[in-house]
Coordinates of C-alpha atoms in Angstrom, one line a residue:
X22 CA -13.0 2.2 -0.8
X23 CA -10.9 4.9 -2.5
X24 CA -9.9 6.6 0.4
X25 CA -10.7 10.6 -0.2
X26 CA -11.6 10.0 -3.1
X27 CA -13.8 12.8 -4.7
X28 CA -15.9 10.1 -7.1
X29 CA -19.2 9.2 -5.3
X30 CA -20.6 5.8 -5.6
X31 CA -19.5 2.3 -7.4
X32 CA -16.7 3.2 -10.4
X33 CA -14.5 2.2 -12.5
X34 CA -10.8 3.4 -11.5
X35 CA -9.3 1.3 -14.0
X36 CA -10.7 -1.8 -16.0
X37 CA -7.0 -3.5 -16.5
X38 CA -5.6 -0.9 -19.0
X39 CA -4.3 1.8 -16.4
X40 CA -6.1 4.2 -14.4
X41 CA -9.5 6.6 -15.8
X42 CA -10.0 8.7 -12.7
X43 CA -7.2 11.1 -11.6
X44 CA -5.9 10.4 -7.8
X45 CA -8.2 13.1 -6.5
X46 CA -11.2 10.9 -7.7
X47 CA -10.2 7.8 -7.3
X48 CA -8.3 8.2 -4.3
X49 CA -4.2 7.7 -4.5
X50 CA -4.1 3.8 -3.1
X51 CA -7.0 3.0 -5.7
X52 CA -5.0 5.2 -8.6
X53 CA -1.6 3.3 -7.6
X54 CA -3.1 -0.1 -7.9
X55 CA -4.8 1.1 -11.4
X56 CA -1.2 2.0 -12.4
X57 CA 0.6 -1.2 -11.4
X58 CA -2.2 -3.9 -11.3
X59 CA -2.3 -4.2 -15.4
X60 CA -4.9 -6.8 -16.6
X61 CA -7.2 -6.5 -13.2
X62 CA -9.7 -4.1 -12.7
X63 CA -9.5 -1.8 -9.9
X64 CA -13.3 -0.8 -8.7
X65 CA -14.1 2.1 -6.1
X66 CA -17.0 2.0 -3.9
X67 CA -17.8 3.0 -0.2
X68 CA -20.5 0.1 -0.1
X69 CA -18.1 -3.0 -0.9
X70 CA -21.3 -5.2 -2.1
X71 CA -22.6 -2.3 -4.6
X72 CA -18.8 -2.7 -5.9
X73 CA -19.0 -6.1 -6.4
X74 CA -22.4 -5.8 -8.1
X75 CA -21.0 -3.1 -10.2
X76 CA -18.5 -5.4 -11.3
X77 CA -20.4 -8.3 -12.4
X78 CA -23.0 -5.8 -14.3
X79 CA -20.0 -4.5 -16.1
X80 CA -18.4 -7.8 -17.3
X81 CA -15.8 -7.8 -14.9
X82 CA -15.4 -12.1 -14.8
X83 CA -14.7 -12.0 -18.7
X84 CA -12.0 -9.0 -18.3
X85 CA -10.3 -10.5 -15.4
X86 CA -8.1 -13.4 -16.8
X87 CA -4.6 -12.8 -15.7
X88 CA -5.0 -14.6 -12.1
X89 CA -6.8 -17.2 -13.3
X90 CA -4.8 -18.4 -16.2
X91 CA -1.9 -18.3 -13.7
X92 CA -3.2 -20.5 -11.5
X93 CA -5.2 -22.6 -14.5
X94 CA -8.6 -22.1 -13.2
X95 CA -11.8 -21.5 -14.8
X96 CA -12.3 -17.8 -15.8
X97 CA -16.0 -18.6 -17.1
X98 CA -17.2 -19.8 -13.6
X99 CA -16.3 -17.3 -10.9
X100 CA -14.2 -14.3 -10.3
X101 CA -11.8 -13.2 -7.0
X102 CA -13.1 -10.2 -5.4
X103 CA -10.1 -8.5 -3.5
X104 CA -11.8 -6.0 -0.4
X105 CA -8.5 -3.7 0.4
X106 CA -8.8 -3.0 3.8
X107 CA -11.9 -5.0 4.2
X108 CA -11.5 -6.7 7.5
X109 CA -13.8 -5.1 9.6
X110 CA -16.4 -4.6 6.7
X111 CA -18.4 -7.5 8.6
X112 CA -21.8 -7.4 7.0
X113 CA -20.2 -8.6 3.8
X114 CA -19.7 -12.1 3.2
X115 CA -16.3 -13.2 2.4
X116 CA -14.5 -17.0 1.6
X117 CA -11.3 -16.0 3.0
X118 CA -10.1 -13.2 5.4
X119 CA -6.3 -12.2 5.1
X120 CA -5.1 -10.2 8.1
X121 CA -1.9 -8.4 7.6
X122 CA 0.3 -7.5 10.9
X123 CA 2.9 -5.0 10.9
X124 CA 6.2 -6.8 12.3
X125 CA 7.6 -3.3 13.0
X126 CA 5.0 -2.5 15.2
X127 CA 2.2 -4.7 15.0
X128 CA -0.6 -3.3 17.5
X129 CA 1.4 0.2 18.4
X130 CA 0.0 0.8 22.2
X131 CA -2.5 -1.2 21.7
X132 CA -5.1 1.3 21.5
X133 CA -7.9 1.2 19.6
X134 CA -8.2 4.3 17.6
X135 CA -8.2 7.7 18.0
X136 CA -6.0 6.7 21.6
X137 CA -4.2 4.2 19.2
X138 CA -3.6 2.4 16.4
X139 CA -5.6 -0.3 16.8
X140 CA -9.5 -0.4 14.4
X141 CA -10.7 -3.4 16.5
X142 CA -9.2 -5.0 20.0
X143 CA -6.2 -7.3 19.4
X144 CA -8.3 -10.8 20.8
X145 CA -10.3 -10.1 17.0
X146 CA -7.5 -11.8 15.3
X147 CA -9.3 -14.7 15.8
X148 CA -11.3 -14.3 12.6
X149 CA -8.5 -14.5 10.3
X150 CA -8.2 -17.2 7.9
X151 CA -4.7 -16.1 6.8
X152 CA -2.1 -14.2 8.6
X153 CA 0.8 -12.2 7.0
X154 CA 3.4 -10.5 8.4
X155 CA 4.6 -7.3 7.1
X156 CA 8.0 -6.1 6.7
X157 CA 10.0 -9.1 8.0
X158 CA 12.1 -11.4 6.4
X159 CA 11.5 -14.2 9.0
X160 CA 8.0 -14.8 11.4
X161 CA 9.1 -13.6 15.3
X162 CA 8.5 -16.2 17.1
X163 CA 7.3 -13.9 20.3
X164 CA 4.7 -12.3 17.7
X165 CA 3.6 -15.8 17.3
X166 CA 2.9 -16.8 20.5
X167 CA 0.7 -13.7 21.2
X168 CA -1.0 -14.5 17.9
X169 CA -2.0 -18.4 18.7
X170 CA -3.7 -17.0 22.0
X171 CA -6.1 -15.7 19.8
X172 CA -5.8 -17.8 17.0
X173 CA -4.5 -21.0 16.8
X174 CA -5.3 -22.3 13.4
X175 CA -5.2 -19.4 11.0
X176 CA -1.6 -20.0 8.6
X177 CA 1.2 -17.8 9.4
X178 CA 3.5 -15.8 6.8
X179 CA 6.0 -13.6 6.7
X180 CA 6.5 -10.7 3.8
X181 CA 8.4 -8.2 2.9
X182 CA 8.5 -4.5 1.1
X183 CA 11.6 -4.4 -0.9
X184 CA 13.2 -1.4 -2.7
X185 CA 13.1 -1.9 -6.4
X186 CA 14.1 1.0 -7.9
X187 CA 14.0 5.0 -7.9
X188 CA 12.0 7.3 -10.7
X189 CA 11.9 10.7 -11.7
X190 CA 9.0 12.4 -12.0
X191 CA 9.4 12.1 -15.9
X192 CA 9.0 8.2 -15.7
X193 CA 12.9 7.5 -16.0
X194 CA 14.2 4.8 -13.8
X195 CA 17.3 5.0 -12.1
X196 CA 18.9 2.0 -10.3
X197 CA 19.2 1.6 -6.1
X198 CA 23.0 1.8 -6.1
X199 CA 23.3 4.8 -8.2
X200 CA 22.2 6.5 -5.1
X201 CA 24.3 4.6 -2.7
X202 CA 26.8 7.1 -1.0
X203 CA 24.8 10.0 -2.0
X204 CA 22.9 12.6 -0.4
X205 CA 19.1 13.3 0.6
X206 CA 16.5 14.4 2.1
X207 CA 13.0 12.4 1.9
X208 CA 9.4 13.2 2.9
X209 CA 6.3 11.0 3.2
X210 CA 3.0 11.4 4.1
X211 CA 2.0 7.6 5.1
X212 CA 1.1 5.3 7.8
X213 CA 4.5 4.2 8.4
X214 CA 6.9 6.7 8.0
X215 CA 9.6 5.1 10.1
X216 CA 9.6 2.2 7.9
X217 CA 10.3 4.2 4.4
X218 CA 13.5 6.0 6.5
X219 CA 14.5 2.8 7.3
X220 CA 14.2 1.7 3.5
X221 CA 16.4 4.8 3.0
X222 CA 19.0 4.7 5.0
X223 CA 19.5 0.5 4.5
X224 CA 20.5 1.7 0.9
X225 CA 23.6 3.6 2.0
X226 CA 21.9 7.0 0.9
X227 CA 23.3 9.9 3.7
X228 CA 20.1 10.6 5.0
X229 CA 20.1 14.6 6.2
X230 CA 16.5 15.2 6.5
X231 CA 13.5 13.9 7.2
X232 CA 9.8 15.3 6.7
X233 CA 6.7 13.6 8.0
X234 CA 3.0 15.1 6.9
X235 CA 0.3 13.2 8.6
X236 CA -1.5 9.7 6.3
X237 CA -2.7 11.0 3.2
X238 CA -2.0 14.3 3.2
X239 CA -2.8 16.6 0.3
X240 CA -0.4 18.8 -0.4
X241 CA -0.2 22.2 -1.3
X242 CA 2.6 24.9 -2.8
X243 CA 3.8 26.2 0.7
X244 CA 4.5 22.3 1.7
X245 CA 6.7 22.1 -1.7
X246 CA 8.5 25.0 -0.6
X247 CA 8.9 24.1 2.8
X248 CA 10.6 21.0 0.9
X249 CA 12.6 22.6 -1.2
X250 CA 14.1 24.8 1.7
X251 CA 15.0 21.8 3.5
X252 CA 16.8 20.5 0.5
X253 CA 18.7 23.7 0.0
X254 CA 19.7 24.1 3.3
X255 CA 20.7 20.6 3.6
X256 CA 22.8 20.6 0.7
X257 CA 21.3 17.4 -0.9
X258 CA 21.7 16.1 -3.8
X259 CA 18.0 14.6 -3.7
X260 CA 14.7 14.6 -2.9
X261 CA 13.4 11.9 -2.1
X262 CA 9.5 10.1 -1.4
X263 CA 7.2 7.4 -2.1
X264 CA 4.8 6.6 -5.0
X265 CA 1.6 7.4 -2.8
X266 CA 2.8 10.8 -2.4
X267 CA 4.4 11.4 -5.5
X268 CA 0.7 10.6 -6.7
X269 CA -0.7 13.5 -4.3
X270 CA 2.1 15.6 -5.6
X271 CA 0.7 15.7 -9.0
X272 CA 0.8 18.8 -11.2
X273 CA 2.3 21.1 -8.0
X274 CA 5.5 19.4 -9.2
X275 CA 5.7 22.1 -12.1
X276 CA 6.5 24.7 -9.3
X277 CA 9.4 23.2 -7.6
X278 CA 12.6 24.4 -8.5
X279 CA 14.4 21.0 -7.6
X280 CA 12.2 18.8 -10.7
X281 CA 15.0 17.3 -11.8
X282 CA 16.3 15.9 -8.2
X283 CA 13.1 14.3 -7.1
X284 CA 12.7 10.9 -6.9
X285 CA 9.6 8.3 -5.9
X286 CA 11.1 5.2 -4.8
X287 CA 9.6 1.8 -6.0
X288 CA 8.7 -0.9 -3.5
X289 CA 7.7 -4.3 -4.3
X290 CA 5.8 -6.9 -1.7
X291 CA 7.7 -10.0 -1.7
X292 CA 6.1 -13.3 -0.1
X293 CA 6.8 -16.9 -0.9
X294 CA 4.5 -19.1 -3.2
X295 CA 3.0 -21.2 -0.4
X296 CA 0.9 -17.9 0.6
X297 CA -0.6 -18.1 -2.9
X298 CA -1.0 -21.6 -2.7
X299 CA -2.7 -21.6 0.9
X300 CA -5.0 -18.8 -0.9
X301 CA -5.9 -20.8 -4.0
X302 CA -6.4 -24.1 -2.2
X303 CA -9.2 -22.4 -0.3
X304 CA -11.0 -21.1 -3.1

């Protein structure tokens, strides 16, 4: 969907070479997974089935190759659509539906939103083809139980976000335990700022600050100062926060004093081959 992104109607955000559209236009989820996602085209589009027209119009099947040579399918025949955050786009059709399910929280108060969390009541987890759970190394068996009251036949796996690595905002890498011991502060504007902290701190880093701005924030020169005032008065030797918002960041980075101390930190999703399996197998 591109999420506050400025770029109105079915578009190109990248066509498997990196991104065309800055973060402001293609929103920063939808620029992120143009940076990473090489070799698969990244599409933005508030109507999902206008996207997916768009894409076949635009030769999307003969530019998309990497998933199926991997899996040694035909490329000429059909193409995978992925819908991010498509579950409760209902009036498309869809061949599988993958429900992800935080295992640090997974349905907060169980609320549905703006009281909550929540974008649909719990009991519609019985649509899911596929469940995942996030951020868990193992599947909580007391998670599952309240699951299989709803759905009883839907796979269950468990994933996980691991740290990979830390980069500076000029691109060079620097490894997890070059930062153990050290000081930092960190700041996020996410859903789930509890779990980056918790990313943090599990790498030995003395944690001495903390700053939350609300999902997707776009921020401004008087939040980076508010930053760098924290980080002066904590005495840290970084400053520390997550691709999405280093994204958002963008050229503001020019005016912070501390450049040369801030660091994104690099997360990859980890989940066993049997979840790729289980997804191929339907197809």
């Amino acid at each position: 969907r591109g999420y506050k992104g400025t770029n109105k109607g079915p578009c190109f955000v990248s066509k498997g070479e990196g991104p065309l559209a800055s973060p402001d236009e293609a929103g920063d989820e939808a620029f992120l997974m143009a940076q990473r996602l090489r070799g698969v085209p990244v599409i933005k589009a508030h109507d999902r089935y206008k996207g997916g027209l768009f894409a076949i119009n635009n030769g999307v099947p003969q530019k998309s190759k990497i998933l199926w040579d991997a899996h040694n399918l035909d490329n000429n025949k059909e193409v995978v659509f992925i819908l991010d955050d498509g579950f409760q786009h209902l009036r498309l059709f869809r061949n599988i539906d993958i429900l992800l399910i935080d295992g640090m929280n997974p349905f907060g108060n169980r609320r549905l939103l703006p009281l909550g969390r929540l974008r649909e009541p719990v009991r519609e987890m019985k649509r899911a083809d596929i469940i995942v759970i996030t951020r868990s190394h193992s599947i909580p068996e007391l998670l599952v139980k309240e699951i299989r009251k709803y759905n009883d036949r839907a796979p269950i796996f468990s994933s996980d976000h691991r740290p990979f690595f830390f980069r500076t905002i000029n691109g060079m890498v620097i490894s997890l335990k070059d930062l153990s011991g050290k000081s930092a502060i960190a700041f996020c504007g996410i859903g789930n700022p509890d779990s980056f902290k918790k990313t943090i701190t599990d790498l030995g880093i003395d944690l001495r600050d903390f700053i939350v701005f609300r999902d997707h924030h776009r921020f401004n020169l008087h939040d980076l100062k508010r930053i760098e005032r924290v980080a002066e008065r904590s005495k840290a030797d970084w400053i520390i926060t997550t691709e999405k918002d280093i994204i958002r960041l963008g050229n503001l980075t020019s005016n912070l004093n501390y450049q040369d101390r801030l660091l994104c930190l690099s997360i990859e999703f980890e989940i066993g081959e049997k979840f790729y399996e289980e997804v191929f197998n339907r197809l």
